[in-house]
mmCIF file of C-alpha atoms and ligand atoms in Angstrom:
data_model
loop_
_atom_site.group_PDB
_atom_site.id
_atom_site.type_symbol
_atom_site.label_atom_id
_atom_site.label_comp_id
_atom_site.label_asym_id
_atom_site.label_seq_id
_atom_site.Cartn_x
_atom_site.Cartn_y
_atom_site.Cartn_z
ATOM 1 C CA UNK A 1 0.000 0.000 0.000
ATOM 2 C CA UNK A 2 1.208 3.160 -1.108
ATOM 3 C CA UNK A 3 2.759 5.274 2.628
ATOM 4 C CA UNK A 4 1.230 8.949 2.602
ATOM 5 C CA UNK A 5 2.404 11.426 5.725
ATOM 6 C CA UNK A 6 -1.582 13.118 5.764
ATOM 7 C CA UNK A 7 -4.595 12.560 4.355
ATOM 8 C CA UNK A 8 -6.439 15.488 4.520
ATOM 9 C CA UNK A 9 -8.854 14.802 1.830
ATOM 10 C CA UNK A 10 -9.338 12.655 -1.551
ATOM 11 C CA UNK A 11 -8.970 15.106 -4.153
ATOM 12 C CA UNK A 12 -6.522 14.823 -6.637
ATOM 13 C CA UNK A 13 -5.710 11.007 -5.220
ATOM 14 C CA UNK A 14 -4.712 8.470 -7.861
ATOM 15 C CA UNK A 15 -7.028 5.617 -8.567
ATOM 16 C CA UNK A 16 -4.872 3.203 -7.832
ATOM 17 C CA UNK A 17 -4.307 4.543 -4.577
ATOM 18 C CA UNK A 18 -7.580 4.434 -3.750
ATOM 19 C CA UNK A 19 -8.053 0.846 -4.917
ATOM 20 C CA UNK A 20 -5.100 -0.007 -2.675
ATOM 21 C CA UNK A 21 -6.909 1.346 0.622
ATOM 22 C CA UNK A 22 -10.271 -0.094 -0.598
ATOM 23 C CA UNK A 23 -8.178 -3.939 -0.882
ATOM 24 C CA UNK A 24 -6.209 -3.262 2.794
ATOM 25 C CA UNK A 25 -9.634 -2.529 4.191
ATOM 26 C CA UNK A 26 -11.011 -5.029 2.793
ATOM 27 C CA UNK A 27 -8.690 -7.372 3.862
ATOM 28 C CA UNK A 28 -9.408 -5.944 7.785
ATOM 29 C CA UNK A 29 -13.085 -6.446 6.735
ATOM 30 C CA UNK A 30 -12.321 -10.171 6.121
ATOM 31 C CA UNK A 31 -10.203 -10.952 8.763
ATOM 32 C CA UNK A 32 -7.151 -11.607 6.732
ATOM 33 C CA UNK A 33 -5.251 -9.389 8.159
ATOM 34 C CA UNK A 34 -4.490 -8.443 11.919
ATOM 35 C CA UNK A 35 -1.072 -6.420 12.780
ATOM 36 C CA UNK A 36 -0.730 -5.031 15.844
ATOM 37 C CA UNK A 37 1.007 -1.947 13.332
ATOM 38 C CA UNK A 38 0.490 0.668 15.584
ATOM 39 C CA UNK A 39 1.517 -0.895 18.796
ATOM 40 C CA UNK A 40 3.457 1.258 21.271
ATOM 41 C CA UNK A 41 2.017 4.414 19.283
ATOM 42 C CA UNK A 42 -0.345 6.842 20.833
ATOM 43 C CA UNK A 43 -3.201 8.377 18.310
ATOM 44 C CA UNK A 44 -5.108 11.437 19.436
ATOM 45 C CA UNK A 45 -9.262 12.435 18.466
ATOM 46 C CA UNK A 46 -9.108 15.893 17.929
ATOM 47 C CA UNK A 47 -12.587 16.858 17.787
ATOM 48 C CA UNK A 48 -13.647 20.391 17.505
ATOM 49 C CA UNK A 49 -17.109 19.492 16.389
ATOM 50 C CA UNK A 50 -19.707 16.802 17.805
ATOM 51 C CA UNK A 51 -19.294 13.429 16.429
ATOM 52 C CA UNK A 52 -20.494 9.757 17.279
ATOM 53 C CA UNK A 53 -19.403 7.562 14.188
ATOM 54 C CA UNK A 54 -16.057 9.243 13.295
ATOM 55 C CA UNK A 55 -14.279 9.506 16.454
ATOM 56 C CA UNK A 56 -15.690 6.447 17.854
ATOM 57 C CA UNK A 57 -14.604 4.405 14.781
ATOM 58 C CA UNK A 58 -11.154 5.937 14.563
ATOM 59 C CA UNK A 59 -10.659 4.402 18.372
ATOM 60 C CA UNK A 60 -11.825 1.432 17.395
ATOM 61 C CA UNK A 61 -9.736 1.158 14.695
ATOM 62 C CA UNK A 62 -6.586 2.666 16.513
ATOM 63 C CA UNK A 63 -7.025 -0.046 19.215
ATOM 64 C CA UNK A 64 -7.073 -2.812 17.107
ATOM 65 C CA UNK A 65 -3.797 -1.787 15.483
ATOM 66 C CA UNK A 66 -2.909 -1.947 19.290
ATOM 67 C CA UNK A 67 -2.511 1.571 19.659
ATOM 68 C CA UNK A 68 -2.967 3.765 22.414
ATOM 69 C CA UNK A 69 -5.718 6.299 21.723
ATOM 70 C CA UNK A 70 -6.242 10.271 23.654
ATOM 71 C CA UNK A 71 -9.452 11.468 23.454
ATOM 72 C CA UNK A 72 -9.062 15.077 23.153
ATOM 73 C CA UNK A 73 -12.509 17.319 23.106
ATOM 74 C CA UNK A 74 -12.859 21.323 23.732
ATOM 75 C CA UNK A 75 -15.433 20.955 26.689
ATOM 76 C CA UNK A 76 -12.957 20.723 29.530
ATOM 77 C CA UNK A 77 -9.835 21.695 27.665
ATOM 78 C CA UNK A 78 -7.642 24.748 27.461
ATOM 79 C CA UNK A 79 -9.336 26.116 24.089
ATOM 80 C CA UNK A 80 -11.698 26.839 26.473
ATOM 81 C CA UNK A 81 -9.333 29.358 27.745
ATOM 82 C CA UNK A 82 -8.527 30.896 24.165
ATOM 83 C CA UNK A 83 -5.774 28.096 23.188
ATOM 84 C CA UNK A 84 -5.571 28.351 19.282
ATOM 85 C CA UNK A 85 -6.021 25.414 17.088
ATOM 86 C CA UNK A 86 -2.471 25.831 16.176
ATOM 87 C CA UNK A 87 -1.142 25.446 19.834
ATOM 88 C CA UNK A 88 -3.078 22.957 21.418
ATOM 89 C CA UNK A 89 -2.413 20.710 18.068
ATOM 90 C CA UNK A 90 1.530 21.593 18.929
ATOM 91 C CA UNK A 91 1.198 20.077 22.594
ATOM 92 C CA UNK A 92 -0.399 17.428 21.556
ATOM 93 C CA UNK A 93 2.162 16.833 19.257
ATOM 94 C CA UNK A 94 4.478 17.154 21.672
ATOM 95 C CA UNK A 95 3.276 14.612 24.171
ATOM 96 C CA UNK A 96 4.738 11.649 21.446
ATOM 97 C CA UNK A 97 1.620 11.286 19.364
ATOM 98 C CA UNK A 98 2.076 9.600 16.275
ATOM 99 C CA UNK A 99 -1.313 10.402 14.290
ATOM 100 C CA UNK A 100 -3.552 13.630 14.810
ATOM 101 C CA UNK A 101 -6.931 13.032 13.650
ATOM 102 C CA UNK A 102 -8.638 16.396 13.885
ATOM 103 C CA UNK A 103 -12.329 17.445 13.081
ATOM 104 C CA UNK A 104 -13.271 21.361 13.045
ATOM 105 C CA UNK A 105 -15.591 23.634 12.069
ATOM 106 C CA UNK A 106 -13.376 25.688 9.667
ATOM 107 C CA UNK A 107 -12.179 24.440 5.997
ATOM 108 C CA UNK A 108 -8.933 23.957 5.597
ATOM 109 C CA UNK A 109 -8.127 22.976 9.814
ATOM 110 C CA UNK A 110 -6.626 19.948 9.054
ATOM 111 C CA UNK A 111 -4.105 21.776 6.315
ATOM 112 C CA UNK A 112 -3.295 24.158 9.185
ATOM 113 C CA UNK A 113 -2.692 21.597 11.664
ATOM 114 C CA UNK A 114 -0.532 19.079 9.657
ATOM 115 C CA UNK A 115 1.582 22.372 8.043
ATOM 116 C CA UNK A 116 2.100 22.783 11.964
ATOM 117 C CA UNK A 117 3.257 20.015 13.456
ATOM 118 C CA UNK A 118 5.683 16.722 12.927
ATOM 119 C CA UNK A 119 3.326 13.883 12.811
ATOM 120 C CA UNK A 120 0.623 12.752 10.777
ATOM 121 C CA UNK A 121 -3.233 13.951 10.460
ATOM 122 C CA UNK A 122 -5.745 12.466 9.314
ATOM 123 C CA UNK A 123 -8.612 15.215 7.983
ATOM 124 C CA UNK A 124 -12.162 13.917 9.805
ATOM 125 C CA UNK A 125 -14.175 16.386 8.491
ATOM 126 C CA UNK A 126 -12.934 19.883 8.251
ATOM 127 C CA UNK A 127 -15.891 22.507 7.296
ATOM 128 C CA UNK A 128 -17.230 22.151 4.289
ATOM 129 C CA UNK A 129 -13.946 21.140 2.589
ATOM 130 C CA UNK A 130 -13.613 17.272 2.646
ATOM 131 C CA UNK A 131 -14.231 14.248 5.044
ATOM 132 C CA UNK A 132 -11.735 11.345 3.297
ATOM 133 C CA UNK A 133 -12.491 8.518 5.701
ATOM 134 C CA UNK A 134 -16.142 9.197 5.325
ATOM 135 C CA UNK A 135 -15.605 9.144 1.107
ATOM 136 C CA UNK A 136 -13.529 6.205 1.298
ATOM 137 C CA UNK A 137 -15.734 4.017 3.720
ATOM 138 C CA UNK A 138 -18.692 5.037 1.357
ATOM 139 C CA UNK A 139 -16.823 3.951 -1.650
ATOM 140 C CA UNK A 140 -15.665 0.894 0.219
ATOM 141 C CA UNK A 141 -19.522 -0.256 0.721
ATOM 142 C CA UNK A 142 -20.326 -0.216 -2.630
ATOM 143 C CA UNK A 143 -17.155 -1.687 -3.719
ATOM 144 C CA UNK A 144 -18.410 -4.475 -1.573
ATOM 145 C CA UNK A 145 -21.502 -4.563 -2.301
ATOM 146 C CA UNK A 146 -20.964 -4.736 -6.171
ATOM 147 C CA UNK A 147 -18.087 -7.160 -5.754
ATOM 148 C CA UNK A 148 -15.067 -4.818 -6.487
ATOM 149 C CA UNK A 149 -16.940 -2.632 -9.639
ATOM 150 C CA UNK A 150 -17.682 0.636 -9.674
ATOM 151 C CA UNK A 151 -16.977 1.306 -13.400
ATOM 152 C CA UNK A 152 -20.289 2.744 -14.729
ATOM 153 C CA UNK A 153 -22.418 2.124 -11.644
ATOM 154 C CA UNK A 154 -24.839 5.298 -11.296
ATOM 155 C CA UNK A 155 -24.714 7.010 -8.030
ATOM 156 C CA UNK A 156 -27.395 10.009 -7.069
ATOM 157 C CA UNK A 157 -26.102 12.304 -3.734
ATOM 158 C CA UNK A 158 -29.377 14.040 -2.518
ATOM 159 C CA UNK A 159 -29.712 16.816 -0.071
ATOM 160 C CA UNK A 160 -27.408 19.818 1.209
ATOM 161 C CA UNK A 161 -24.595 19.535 -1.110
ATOM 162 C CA UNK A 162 -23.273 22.779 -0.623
ATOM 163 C CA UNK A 163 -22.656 22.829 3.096
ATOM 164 C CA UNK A 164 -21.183 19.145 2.713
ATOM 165 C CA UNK A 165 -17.896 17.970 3.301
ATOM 166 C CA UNK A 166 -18.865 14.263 2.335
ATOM 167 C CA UNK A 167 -20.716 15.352 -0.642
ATOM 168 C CA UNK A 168 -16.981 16.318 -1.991
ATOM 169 C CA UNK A 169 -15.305 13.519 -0.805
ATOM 170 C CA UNK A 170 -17.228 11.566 -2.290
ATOM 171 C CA UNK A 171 -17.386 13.256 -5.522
ATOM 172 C CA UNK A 172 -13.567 13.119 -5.918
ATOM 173 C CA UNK A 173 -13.359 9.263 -4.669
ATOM 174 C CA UNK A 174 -16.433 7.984 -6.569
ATOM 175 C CA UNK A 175 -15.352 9.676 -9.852
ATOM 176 C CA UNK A 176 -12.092 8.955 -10.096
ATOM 177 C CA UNK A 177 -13.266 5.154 -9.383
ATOM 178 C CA UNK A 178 -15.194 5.432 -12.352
ATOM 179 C CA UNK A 179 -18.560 5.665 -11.012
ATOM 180 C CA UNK A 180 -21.544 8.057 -13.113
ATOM 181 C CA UNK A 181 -22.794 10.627 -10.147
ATOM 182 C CA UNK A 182 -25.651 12.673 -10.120
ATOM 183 C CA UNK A 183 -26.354 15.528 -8.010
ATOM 184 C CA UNK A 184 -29.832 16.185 -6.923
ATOM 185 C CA UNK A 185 -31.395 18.884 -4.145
ATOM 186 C CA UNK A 186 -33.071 22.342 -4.060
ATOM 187 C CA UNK A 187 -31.703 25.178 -6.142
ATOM 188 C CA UNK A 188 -30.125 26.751 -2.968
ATOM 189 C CA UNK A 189 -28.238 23.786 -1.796
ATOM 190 C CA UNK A 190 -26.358 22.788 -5.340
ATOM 191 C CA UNK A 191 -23.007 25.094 -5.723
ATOM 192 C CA UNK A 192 -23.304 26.531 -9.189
ATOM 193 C CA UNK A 193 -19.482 25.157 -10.528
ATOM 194 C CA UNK A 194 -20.976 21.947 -9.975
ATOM 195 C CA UNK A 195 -21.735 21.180 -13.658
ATOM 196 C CA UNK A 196 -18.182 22.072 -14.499
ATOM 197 C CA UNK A 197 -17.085 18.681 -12.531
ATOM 198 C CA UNK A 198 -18.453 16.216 -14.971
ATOM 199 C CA UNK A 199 -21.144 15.003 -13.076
ATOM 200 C CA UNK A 200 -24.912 15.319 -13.682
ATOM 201 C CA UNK A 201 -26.868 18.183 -11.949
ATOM 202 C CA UNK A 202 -30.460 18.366 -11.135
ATOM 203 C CA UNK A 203 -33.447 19.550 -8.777
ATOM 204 C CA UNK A 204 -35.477 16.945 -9.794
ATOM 205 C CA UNK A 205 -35.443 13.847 -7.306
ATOM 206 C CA UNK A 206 -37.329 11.319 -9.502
ATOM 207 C CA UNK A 207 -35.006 12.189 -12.511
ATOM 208 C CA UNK A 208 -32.097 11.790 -10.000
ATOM 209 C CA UNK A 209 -33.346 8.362 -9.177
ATOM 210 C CA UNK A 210 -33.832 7.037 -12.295
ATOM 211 C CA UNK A 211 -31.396 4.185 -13.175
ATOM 212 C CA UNK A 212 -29.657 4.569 -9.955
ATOM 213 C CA UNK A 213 -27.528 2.123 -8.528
ATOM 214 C CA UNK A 214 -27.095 3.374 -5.275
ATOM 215 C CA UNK A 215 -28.569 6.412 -3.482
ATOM 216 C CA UNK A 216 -26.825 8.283 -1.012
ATOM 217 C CA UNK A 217 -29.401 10.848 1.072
ATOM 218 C CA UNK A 218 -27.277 13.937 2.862
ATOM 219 C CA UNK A 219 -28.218 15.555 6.035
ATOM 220 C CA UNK A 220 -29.846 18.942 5.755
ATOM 221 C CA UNK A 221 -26.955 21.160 8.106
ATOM 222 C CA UNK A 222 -28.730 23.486 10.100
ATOM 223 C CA UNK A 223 -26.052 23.990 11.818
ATOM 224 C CA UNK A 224 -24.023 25.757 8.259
ATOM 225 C CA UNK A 225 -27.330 27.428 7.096
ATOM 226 C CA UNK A 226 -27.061 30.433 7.532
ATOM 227 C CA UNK A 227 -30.518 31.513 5.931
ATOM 228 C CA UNK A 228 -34.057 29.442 5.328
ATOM 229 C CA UNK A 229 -32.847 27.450 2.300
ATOM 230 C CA UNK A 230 -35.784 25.861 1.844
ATOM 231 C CA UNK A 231 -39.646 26.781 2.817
ATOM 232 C CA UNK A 232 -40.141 23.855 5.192
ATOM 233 C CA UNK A 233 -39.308 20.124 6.168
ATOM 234 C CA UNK A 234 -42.603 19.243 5.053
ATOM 235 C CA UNK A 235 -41.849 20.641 1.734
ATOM 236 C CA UNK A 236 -38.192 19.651 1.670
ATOM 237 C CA UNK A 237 -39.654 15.938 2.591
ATOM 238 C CA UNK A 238 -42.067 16.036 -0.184
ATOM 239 C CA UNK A 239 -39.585 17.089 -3.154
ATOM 240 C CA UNK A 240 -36.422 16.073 -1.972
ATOM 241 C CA UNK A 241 -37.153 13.403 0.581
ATOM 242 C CA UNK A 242 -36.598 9.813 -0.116
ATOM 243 C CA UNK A 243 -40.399 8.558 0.479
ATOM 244 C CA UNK A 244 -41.395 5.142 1.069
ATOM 245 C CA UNK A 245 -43.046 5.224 -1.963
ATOM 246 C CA UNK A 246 -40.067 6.560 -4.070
ATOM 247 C CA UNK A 247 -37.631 4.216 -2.718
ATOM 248 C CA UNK A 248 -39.980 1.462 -3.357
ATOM 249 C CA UNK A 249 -39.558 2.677 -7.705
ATOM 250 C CA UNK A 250 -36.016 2.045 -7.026
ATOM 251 C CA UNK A 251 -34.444 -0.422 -9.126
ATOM 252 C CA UNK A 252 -34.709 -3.688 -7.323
ATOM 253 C CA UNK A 253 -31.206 -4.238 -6.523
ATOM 254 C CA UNK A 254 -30.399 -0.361 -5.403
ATOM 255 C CA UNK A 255 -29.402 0.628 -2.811
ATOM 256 C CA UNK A 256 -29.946 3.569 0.535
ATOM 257 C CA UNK A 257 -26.481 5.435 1.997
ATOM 258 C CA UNK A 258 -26.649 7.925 4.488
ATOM 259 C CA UNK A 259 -23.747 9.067 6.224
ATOM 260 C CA UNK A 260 -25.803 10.004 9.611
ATOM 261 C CA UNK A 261 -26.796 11.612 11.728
ATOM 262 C CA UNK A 262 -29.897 11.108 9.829
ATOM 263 C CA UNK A 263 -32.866 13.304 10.254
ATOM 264 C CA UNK A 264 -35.352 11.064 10.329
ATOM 265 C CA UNK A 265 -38.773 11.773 8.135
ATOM 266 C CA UNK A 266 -36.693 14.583 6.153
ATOM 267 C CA UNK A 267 -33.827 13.381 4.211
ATOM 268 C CA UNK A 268 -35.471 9.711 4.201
ATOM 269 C CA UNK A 269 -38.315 8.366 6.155
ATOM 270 C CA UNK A 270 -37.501 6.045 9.008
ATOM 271 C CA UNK A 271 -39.356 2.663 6.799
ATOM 272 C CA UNK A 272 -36.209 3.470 4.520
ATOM 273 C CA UNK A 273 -33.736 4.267 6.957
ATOM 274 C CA UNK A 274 -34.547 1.131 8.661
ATOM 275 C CA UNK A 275 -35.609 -1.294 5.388
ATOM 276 C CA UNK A 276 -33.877 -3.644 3.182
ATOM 277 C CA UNK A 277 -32.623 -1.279 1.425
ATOM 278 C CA UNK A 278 -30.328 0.543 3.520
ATOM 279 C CA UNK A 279 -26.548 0.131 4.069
ATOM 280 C CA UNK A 280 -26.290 2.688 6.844
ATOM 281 C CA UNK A 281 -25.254 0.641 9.573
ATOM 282 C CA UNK A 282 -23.100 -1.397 7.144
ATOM 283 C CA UNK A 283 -21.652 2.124 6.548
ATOM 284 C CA UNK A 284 -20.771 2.628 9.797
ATOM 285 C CA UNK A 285 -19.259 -1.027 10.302
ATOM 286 C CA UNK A 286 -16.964 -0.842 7.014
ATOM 287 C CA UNK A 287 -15.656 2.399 8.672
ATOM 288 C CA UNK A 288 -13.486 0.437 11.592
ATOM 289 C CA UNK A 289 -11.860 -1.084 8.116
ATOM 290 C CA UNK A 290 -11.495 1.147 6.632
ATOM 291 C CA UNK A 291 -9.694 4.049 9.360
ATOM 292 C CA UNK A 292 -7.459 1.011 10.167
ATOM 293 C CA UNK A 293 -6.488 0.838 6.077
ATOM 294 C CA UNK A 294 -6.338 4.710 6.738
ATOM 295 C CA UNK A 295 -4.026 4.594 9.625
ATOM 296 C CA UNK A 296 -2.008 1.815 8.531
ATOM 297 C CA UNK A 297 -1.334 4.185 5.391
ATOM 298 C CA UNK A 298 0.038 7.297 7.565
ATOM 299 C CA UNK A 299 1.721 5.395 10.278
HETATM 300 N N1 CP B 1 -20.709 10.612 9.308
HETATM 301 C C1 CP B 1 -20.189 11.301 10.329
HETATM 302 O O1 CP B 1 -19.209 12.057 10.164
HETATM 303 O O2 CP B 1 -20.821 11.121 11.519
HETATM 304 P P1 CP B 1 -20.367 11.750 12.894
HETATM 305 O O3 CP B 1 -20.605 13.251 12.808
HETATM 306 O O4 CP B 1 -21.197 11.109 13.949
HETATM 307 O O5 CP B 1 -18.898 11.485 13.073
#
């Protein structure tokens, strides 16, 4: 597997790299593989923002590669106190860590951070900039699903595109793997460069799901929106939601991604959140597998 210092997000990575780190997590996925590789090392959670399924996974995954993990959070730390992101990231640094995985509110953190100190760091989610382990686990659980091929599969993102981070991972990961994306949510949630990227763009949800593959529902951000984007979840549910009934015109094979939290009965209603459809809590499995592929890369 090709050794990187950072990954701080997907774009511009080679395909083949990618393949590599979908095979190694793979292999963790299967069992066939179970180094201790980061034994004696000490990984650090950075978080900035609120998380469940990042930071969690990333300490499950830094454990199993036998390493020791610090759970670092603002609530009861010096930032608190006015400590830039720039210092505390130093003294962590400085305590021996080996990997600095760091989530924050502000594109481009995770640049900052790894232009600032020795060790590795791994980009969970910075902004609305990228979120690479969330792109590659997604990747990785259609990869599995559709027995290693991407090539030509048809992939429609739904939802608040333009406050999210995944939706851009994703994009770079998914088309450099070859895989036909189309973008689908209100007017005021689709950046307008987006049909300079070679993907398709539309506000139209049953033209987005036409033919599709694999749908992958985004979570409306109130926390980014800054203004009403849209005139209300009852609307937003109606146009943009994935209904019961639309996921049941799905083709019969397709299949529901959501990178969660999920708002339930507004991106997607809980009968497709929870139904036979759905990979979601597949997603969130694959993730150990792939943050160890991740970390085994950096270390
Ligand atoms: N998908 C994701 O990033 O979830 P968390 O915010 O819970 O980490």
């Amino acid at each position: 597997m090709t050794a990187r210092r950072h990954l701080l997000g997907l774009e511009g990575l080679p395909r083949t790299e990618l393949e590599q780190l979908l095979s190694r997590a793979h292999e963790y996925r299967e069992g066939r593989v179970g180094g201790r590789h980061l034994s004696g090392r000490v990984v650090a959670n950075v978080f900035y923002e609120p998380s469940t399924r990042t930071r969690s996974s990333f300490e499950v995954a830094a454990a199993g590669l036998g390493a020791h993990v610090l759970n670092w959070t603002v609530t009861g730390s010096s930032a608190s106190k006015g400590e830039t992101l720039v210092d505390t990231a130093k003294n962590i640094a400085a305590l021996g860590v080996s990997v600095i995985i760091v989530r924050h509110q502000h594109s481009g953190a995770a640049a900052l951070v790894a232009r600032s100190v020795g060790c590795s760091v791994i980009n969970a989610g910075d902004g609305q900039h990228e979120h690479p382990s969330q792109g590659l686990l997604d990747a990785y659980t259609l990869w599995r699903r559709w027995g290693g091929v991407l090539e030509n599969k048809r992939v429609a993102i739904v939802g608040d595109i333009l406050h999210s981070r995944v939706a851009r991972s994703n994009l770079h990961a998914l088309k450099a793997l070859g895989v036909k994306l189309v973008f689908c949510g209100p007017p005021t949630l689709l950046p307008s460069h987006l049909s300079q990227l070679g993907v398709d763009v539309t506000t139209e949800l049953d033209v987005a799901l036409n033919g599709a593959d694999a749908v992958m529902m985004l979570r409306i951000q109130k926390e980014r929106a800054s203004e009403a984007l849209f005139p209300s979840a009852a609307e937003y549910h109606q146009r943009w939601g994935l209904t019961t009934a639309r996921a049941a015109a799905l083709k019969p094979e397709a299949v529901v991604l959501h990178p969660g939290p999920v708002n339930r009965g507004l991106e997607l209603s809980p009968e497709v959140a929870d139904g036979q459809r759905s990979l979601i809590l597949e997603q969130v499995e694959n993730g150990i597998a792939v943050r160890k592929a991740v970390l085994e890369a950096v270390s």
